[in-house]
Amino acid sequence: MAYRVLQDDERRAKYLLKLKAGNILNEEVVIQDQDFLLKIMQLNEEIEDIADIAELKEKEKELGAEMKQLVNNIGEYFEKEKYPEIVDELKKVRFCKRALEQADKKERELVQ
């Protein structure tokens, strides 16, 4: 169990957040960053409409870059002890993971 927590960026951040700041992580997913929400909604729509594997891989790459940036932000916020910002970034990570899951599902559909 501990190995899986440490290997997954989201789980690791949640665990460290709980150690450092207690139970401030509210599981309710409300994101105030409207630009981020619009970007993810647009990516989800684009993924749904894709009919080409190469184009889908490009969207997955874009989502991967977004995830990497969020993880980097979380690391910086831990260093500065900005726990509410970490919570916000973790919520965004969850949205990106869902979009990546949608892309995986679309890829399976295209391969069939």
mmCIF file with all atom_site columns, C-alpha atoms in Angstrom:
data_model
loop_
_atom_site.group_PDB
_atom_site.id
_atom_site.type_symbol
_atom_site.label_atom_id
_atom_site.label_alt_id
_atom_site.label_comp_id
_atom_site.label_asym_id
_atom_site.label_entity_id
_atom_site.label_seq_id
_atom_site.pdbx_PDB_ins_code
_atom_site.Cartn_x
_atom_site.Cartn_y
_atom_site.Cartn_z
_atom_site.occupancy
_atom_site.B_iso_or_equiv
_atom_site.pdbx_formal_charge
_atom_site.auth_seq_id
_atom_site.auth_comp_id
_atom_site.auth_asym_id
_atom_site.auth_atom_id
_atom_site.pdbx_PDB_model_num
ATOM 1   C CA . MET A 1 1   ? 0.000   0.000  0.000   1.00 0.00 ? 1   MET A CA 1
ATOM 2   C CA . ALA A 1 2   ? 2.712   2.501  0.972   1.00 0.00 ? 2   ALA A CA 1
ATOM 3   C CA . TYR A 1 3   ? 4.586   1.775  -2.249  1.00 0.00 ? 3   TYR A CA 1
ATOM 4   C CA . ARG A 1 4   ? 1.501   2.613  -4.353  1.00 0.00 ? 4   ARG A CA 1
ATOM 5   C CA . VAL A 1 5   ? 0.968   5.834  -2.413  1.00 0.00 ? 5   VAL A CA 1
ATOM 6   C CA . LEU A 1 6   ? 4.551   6.928  -2.987  1.00 0.00 ? 6   LEU A CA 1
ATOM 7   C CA . GLN A 1 7   ? 4.522   5.994  -6.655  1.00 0.00 ? 7   GLN A CA 1
ATOM 8   C CA . ASP A 1 8   ? 1.364   7.969  -7.537  1.00 0.00 ? 8   ASP A CA 1
ATOM 9   C CA . ASP A 1 9   ? 1.887   11.758 -7.531  1.00 0.00 ? 9   ASP A CA 1
ATOM 10  C CA . GLU A 1 10  ? -1.686  12.515 -6.482  1.00 0.00 ? 10  GLU A CA 1
ATOM 11  C CA . ARG A 1 11  ? -1.735  9.978  -3.637  1.00 0.00 ? 11  ARG A CA 1
ATOM 12  C CA . ARG A 1 12  ? 1.681   11.062 -2.425  1.00 0.00 ? 12  ARG A CA 1
ATOM 13  C CA . ALA A 1 13  ? 0.648   14.728 -2.373  1.00 0.00 ? 13  ALA A CA 1
ATOM 14  C CA . LYS A 1 14  ? -2.587  13.914 -0.517  1.00 0.00 ? 14  LYS A CA 1
ATOM 15  C CA . TYR A 1 15  ? -0.665  11.881 2.042   1.00 0.00 ? 15  TYR A CA 1
ATOM 16  C CA . LEU A 1 16  ? 1.933   14.611 2.597   1.00 0.00 ? 16  LEU A CA 1
ATOM 17  C CA . LEU A 1 17  ? -0.777  17.256 2.760   1.00 0.00 ? 17  LEU A CA 1
ATOM 18  C CA . LYS A 1 18  ? -2.552  15.308 5.478   1.00 0.00 ? 18  LYS A CA 1
ATOM 19  C CA . LEU A 1 19  ? 0.705   14.994 7.427   1.00 0.00 ? 19  LEU A CA 1
ATOM 20  C CA . LYS A 1 20  ? 1.563   18.673 7.103   1.00 0.00 ? 20  LYS A CA 1
ATOM 21  C CA . ALA A 1 21  ? -1.851  20.363 7.309   1.00 0.00 ? 21  ALA A CA 1
ATOM 22  C CA . GLY A 1 22  ? -4.295  17.828 8.681   1.00 0.00 ? 22  GLY A CA 1
ATOM 23  C CA . ASN A 1 23  ? -7.595  17.138 7.002   1.00 0.00 ? 23  ASN A CA 1
ATOM 24  C CA . ILE A 1 24  ? -7.904  20.293 4.884   1.00 0.00 ? 24  ILE A CA 1
ATOM 25  C CA . LEU A 1 25  ? -8.519  18.330 1.705   1.00 0.00 ? 25  LEU A CA 1
ATOM 26  C CA . ASN A 1 26  ? -12.214 18.558 0.968   1.00 0.00 ? 26  ASN A CA 1
ATOM 27  C CA . GLU A 1 27  ? -13.224 15.804 -1.449  1.00 0.00 ? 27  GLU A CA 1
ATOM 28  C CA . GLU A 1 28  ? -15.807 18.119 -3.001  1.00 0.00 ? 28  GLU A CA 1
ATOM 29  C CA . VAL A 1 29  ? -14.442 19.032 -6.414  1.00 0.00 ? 29  VAL A CA 1
ATOM 30  C CA . VAL A 1 30  ? -15.054 22.734 -6.939  1.00 0.00 ? 30  VAL A CA 1
ATOM 31  C CA . ILE A 1 31  ? -12.497 24.517 -9.064  1.00 0.00 ? 31  ILE A CA 1
ATOM 32  C CA . GLN A 1 32  ? -12.421 28.299 -9.120  1.00 0.00 ? 32  GLN A CA 1
ATOM 33  C CA . ASP A 1 33  ? -9.979  28.547 -12.052 1.00 0.00 ? 33  ASP A CA 1
ATOM 34  C CA . GLN A 1 34  ? -12.382 29.084 -14.948 1.00 0.00 ? 34  GLN A CA 1
ATOM 35  C CA . ASP A 1 35  ? -9.596  29.100 -17.552 1.00 0.00 ? 35  ASP A CA 1
ATOM 36  C CA . PHE A 1 36  ? -8.490  25.646 -16.446 1.00 0.00 ? 36  PHE A CA 1
ATOM 37  C CA . LEU A 1 37  ? -12.053 24.321 -16.516 1.00 0.00 ? 37  LEU A CA 1
ATOM 38  C CA . LEU A 1 38  ? -12.611 25.670 -20.031 1.00 0.00 ? 38  LEU A CA 1
ATOM 39  C CA . LYS A 1 39  ? -9.330  24.165 -21.203 1.00 0.00 ? 39  LYS A CA 1
ATOM 40  C CA . ILE A 1 40  ? -10.201 20.718 -19.806 1.00 0.00 ? 40  ILE A CA 1
ATOM 41  C CA . MET A 1 41  ? -13.745 20.870 -21.181 1.00 0.00 ? 41  MET A CA 1
ATOM 42  C CA . GLN A 1 42  ? -12.375 21.758 -24.604 1.00 0.00 ? 42  GLN A CA 1
ATOM 43  C CA . LEU A 1 43  ? -9.836  18.931 -24.457 1.00 0.00 ? 43  LEU A CA 1
ATOM 44  C CA . ASN A 1 44  ? -12.565 16.465 -23.462 1.00 0.00 ? 44  ASN A CA 1
ATOM 45  C CA . GLU A 1 45  ? -14.714 17.576 -26.405 1.00 0.00 ? 45  GLU A CA 1
ATOM 46  C CA . GLU A 1 46  ? -11.772 17.320 -28.794 1.00 0.00 ? 46  GLU A CA 1
ATOM 47  C CA . ILE A 1 47  ? -10.928 13.836 -27.532 1.00 0.00 ? 47  ILE A CA 1
ATOM 48  C CA . GLU A 1 48  ? -14.519 12.746 -28.058 1.00 0.00 ? 48  GLU A CA 1
ATOM 49  C CA . ASP A 1 49  ? -14.429 13.943 -31.688 1.00 0.00 ? 49  ASP A CA 1
ATOM 50  C CA . ILE A 1 50  ? -11.024 12.505 -32.611 1.00 0.00 ? 50  ILE A CA 1
ATOM 51  C CA . ALA A 1 51  ? -10.985 9.778  -35.242 1.00 0.00 ? 51  ALA A CA 1
ATOM 52  C CA . ASP A 1 52  ? -7.209  9.455  -35.641 1.00 0.00 ? 52  ASP A CA 1
ATOM 53  C CA . ILE A 1 53  ? -4.779  7.739  -33.247 1.00 0.00 ? 53  ILE A CA 1
ATOM 54  C CA . ALA A 1 54  ? -1.968  10.208 -33.977 1.00 0.00 ? 54  ALA A CA 1
ATOM 55  C CA . GLU A 1 55  ? -4.197  13.156 -33.112 1.00 0.00 ? 55  GLU A CA 1
ATOM 56  C CA . LEU A 1 56  ? -5.323  11.387 -29.949 1.00 0.00 ? 56  LEU A CA 1
ATOM 57  C CA . LYS A 1 57  ? -1.702  10.796 -28.921 1.00 0.00 ? 57  LYS A CA 1
ATOM 58  C CA . GLU A 1 58  ? -1.092  14.537 -29.356 1.00 0.00 ? 58  GLU A CA 1
ATOM 59  C CA . LYS A 1 59  ? -3.965  15.337 -26.971 1.00 0.00 ? 59  LYS A CA 1
ATOM 60  C CA . GLU A 1 60  ? -2.626  12.791 -24.471 1.00 0.00 ? 60  GLU A CA 1
ATOM 61  C CA . LYS A 1 61  ? 0.759   14.487 -24.711 1.00 0.00 ? 61  LYS A CA 1
ATOM 62  C CA . GLU A 1 62  ? -0.898  17.856 -24.028 1.00 0.00 ? 62  GLU A CA 1
ATOM 63  C CA . LEU A 1 63  ? -2.676  16.426 -20.984 1.00 0.00 ? 63  LEU A CA 1
ATOM 64  C CA . GLY A 1 64  ? 0.563   14.850 -19.783 1.00 0.00 ? 64  GLY A CA 1
ATOM 65  C CA . ALA A 1 65  ? 2.278   18.235 -19.962 1.00 0.00 ? 65  ALA A CA 1
ATOM 66  C CA . GLU A 1 66  ? -0.582  19.781 -17.985 1.00 0.00 ? 66  GLU A CA 1
ATOM 67  C CA . MET A 1 67  ? -0.260  17.044 -15.339 1.00 0.00 ? 67  MET A CA 1
ATOM 68  C CA . LYS A 1 68  ? 3.494   17.572 -15.125 1.00 0.00 ? 68  LYS A CA 1
ATOM 69  C CA . GLN A 1 69  ? 2.990   21.304 -14.574 1.00 0.00 ? 69  GLN A CA 1
ATOM 70  C CA . LEU A 1 70  ? 0.406   20.656 -11.854 1.00 0.00 ? 70  LEU A CA 1
ATOM 71  C CA . VAL A 1 71  ? 2.759   18.238 -10.080 1.00 0.00 ? 71  VAL A CA 1
ATOM 72  C CA . ASN A 1 72  ? 5.566   20.799 -10.293 1.00 0.00 ? 72  ASN A CA 1
ATOM 73  C CA . ASN A 1 73  ? 3.238   23.455 -8.858  1.00 0.00 ? 73  ASN A CA 1
ATOM 74  C CA . ILE A 1 74  ? 2.307   21.148 -5.991  1.00 0.00 ? 74  ILE A CA 1
ATOM 75  C CA . GLY A 1 75  ? 5.991   20.621 -5.193  1.00 0.00 ? 75  GLY A CA 1
ATOM 76  C CA . GLU A 1 76  ? 6.623   24.364 -5.146  1.00 0.00 ? 76  GLU A CA 1
ATOM 77  C CA . TYR A 1 77  ? 3.577   24.958 -2.955  1.00 0.00 ? 77  TYR A CA 1
ATOM 78  C CA . PHE A 1 78  ? 4.798   22.335 -0.471  1.00 0.00 ? 78  PHE A CA 1
ATOM 79  C CA . GLU A 1 79  ? 8.124   24.143 -0.231  1.00 0.00 ? 79  GLU A CA 1
ATOM 80  C CA . LYS A 1 80  ? 6.278   27.404 0.507   1.00 0.00 ? 80  LYS A CA 1
ATOM 81  C CA . GLU A 1 81  ? 3.716   25.685 2.764   1.00 0.00 ? 81  GLU A CA 1
ATOM 82  C CA . LYS A 1 82  ? 0.834   27.000 0.641   1.00 0.00 ? 82  LYS A CA 1
ATOM 83  C CA . TYR A 1 83  ? -1.593  24.230 1.544   1.00 0.00 ? 83  TYR A CA 1
ATOM 84  C CA . PRO A 1 84  ? -4.824  25.715 0.119   1.00 0.00 ? 84  PRO A CA 1
ATOM 85  C CA . GLU A 1 85  ? -3.074  26.064 -3.257  1.00 0.00 ? 85  GLU A CA 1
ATOM 86  C CA . ILE A 1 86  ? -2.028  22.414 -3.062  1.00 0.00 ? 86  ILE A CA 1
ATOM 87  C CA . VAL A 1 87  ? -5.665  21.454 -2.544  1.00 0.00 ? 87  VAL A CA 1
ATOM 88  C CA . ASP A 1 88  ? -6.637  23.440 -5.655  1.00 0.00 ? 88  ASP A CA 1
ATOM 89  C CA . GLU A 1 89  ? -3.924  21.817 -7.744  1.00 0.00 ? 89  GLU A CA 1
ATOM 90  C CA . LEU A 1 90  ? -4.924  18.338 -6.552  1.00 0.00 ? 90  LEU A CA 1
ATOM 91  C CA . LYS A 1 91  ? -8.463  19.000 -7.751  1.00 0.00 ? 91  LYS A CA 1
ATOM 92  C CA . LYS A 1 92  ? -7.069  19.937 -11.159 1.00 0.00 ? 92  LYS A CA 1
ATOM 93  C CA . VAL A 1 93  ? -4.999  16.744 -11.190 1.00 0.00 ? 93  VAL A CA 1
ATOM 94  C CA . ARG A 1 94  ? -8.207  14.771 -10.727 1.00 0.00 ? 94  ARG A CA 1
ATOM 95  C CA . PHE A 1 95  ? -9.768  16.479 -13.762 1.00 0.00 ? 95  PHE A CA 1
ATOM 96  C CA . CYS A 1 96  ? -6.678  15.769 -15.870 1.00 0.00 ? 96  CYS A CA 1
ATOM 97  C CA . LYS A 1 97  ? -6.698  12.113 -14.825 1.00 0.00 ? 97  LYS A CA 1
ATOM 98  C CA . ARG A 1 98  ? -10.327 11.814 -15.895 1.00 0.00 ? 98  ARG A CA 1
ATOM 99  C CA . ALA A 1 99  ? -9.488  13.349 -19.269 1.00 0.00 ? 99  ALA A CA 1
ATOM 100 C CA . LEU A 1 100 ? -6.602  10.900 -19.677 1.00 0.00 ? 100 LEU A CA 1
ATOM 101 C CA . GLU A 1 101 ? -8.957  8.036  -18.834 1.00 0.00 ? 101 GLU A CA 1
ATOM 102 C CA . GLN A 1 102 ? -11.340 9.316  -21.495 1.00 0.00 ? 102 GLN A CA 1
ATOM 103 C CA . ALA A 1 103 ? -8.440  9.397  -23.978 1.00 0.00 ? 103 ALA A CA 1
ATOM 104 C CA . ASP A 1 104 ? -7.535  5.785  -23.095 1.00 0.00 ? 104 ASP A CA 1
ATOM 105 C CA . LYS A 1 105 ? -11.122 4.736  -23.642 1.00 0.00 ? 105 LYS A CA 1
ATOM 106 C CA . LYS A 1 106 ? -11.208 6.546  -26.987 1.00 0.00 ? 106 LYS A CA 1
ATOM 107 C CA . GLU A 1 107 ? -7.972  4.858  -28.014 1.00 0.00 ? 107 GLU A CA 1
ATOM 108 C CA . ARG A 1 108 ? -9.474  1.430  -27.305 1.00 0.00 ? 108 ARG A CA 1
ATOM 109 C CA . GLU A 1 109 ? -12.475 2.376  -29.446 1.00 0.00 ? 109 GLU A CA 1
ATOM 110 C CA . LEU A 1 110 ? -10.272 3.509  -32.333 1.00 0.00 ? 110 LEU A CA 1
ATOM 111 C CA . VAL A 1 111 ? -8.128  0.382  -32.249 1.00 0.00 ? 111 VAL A CA 1
ATOM 112 C CA . GLN A 1 112 ? -11.118 -1.969 -32.523 1.00 0.00 ? 112 GLN A CA 1
#
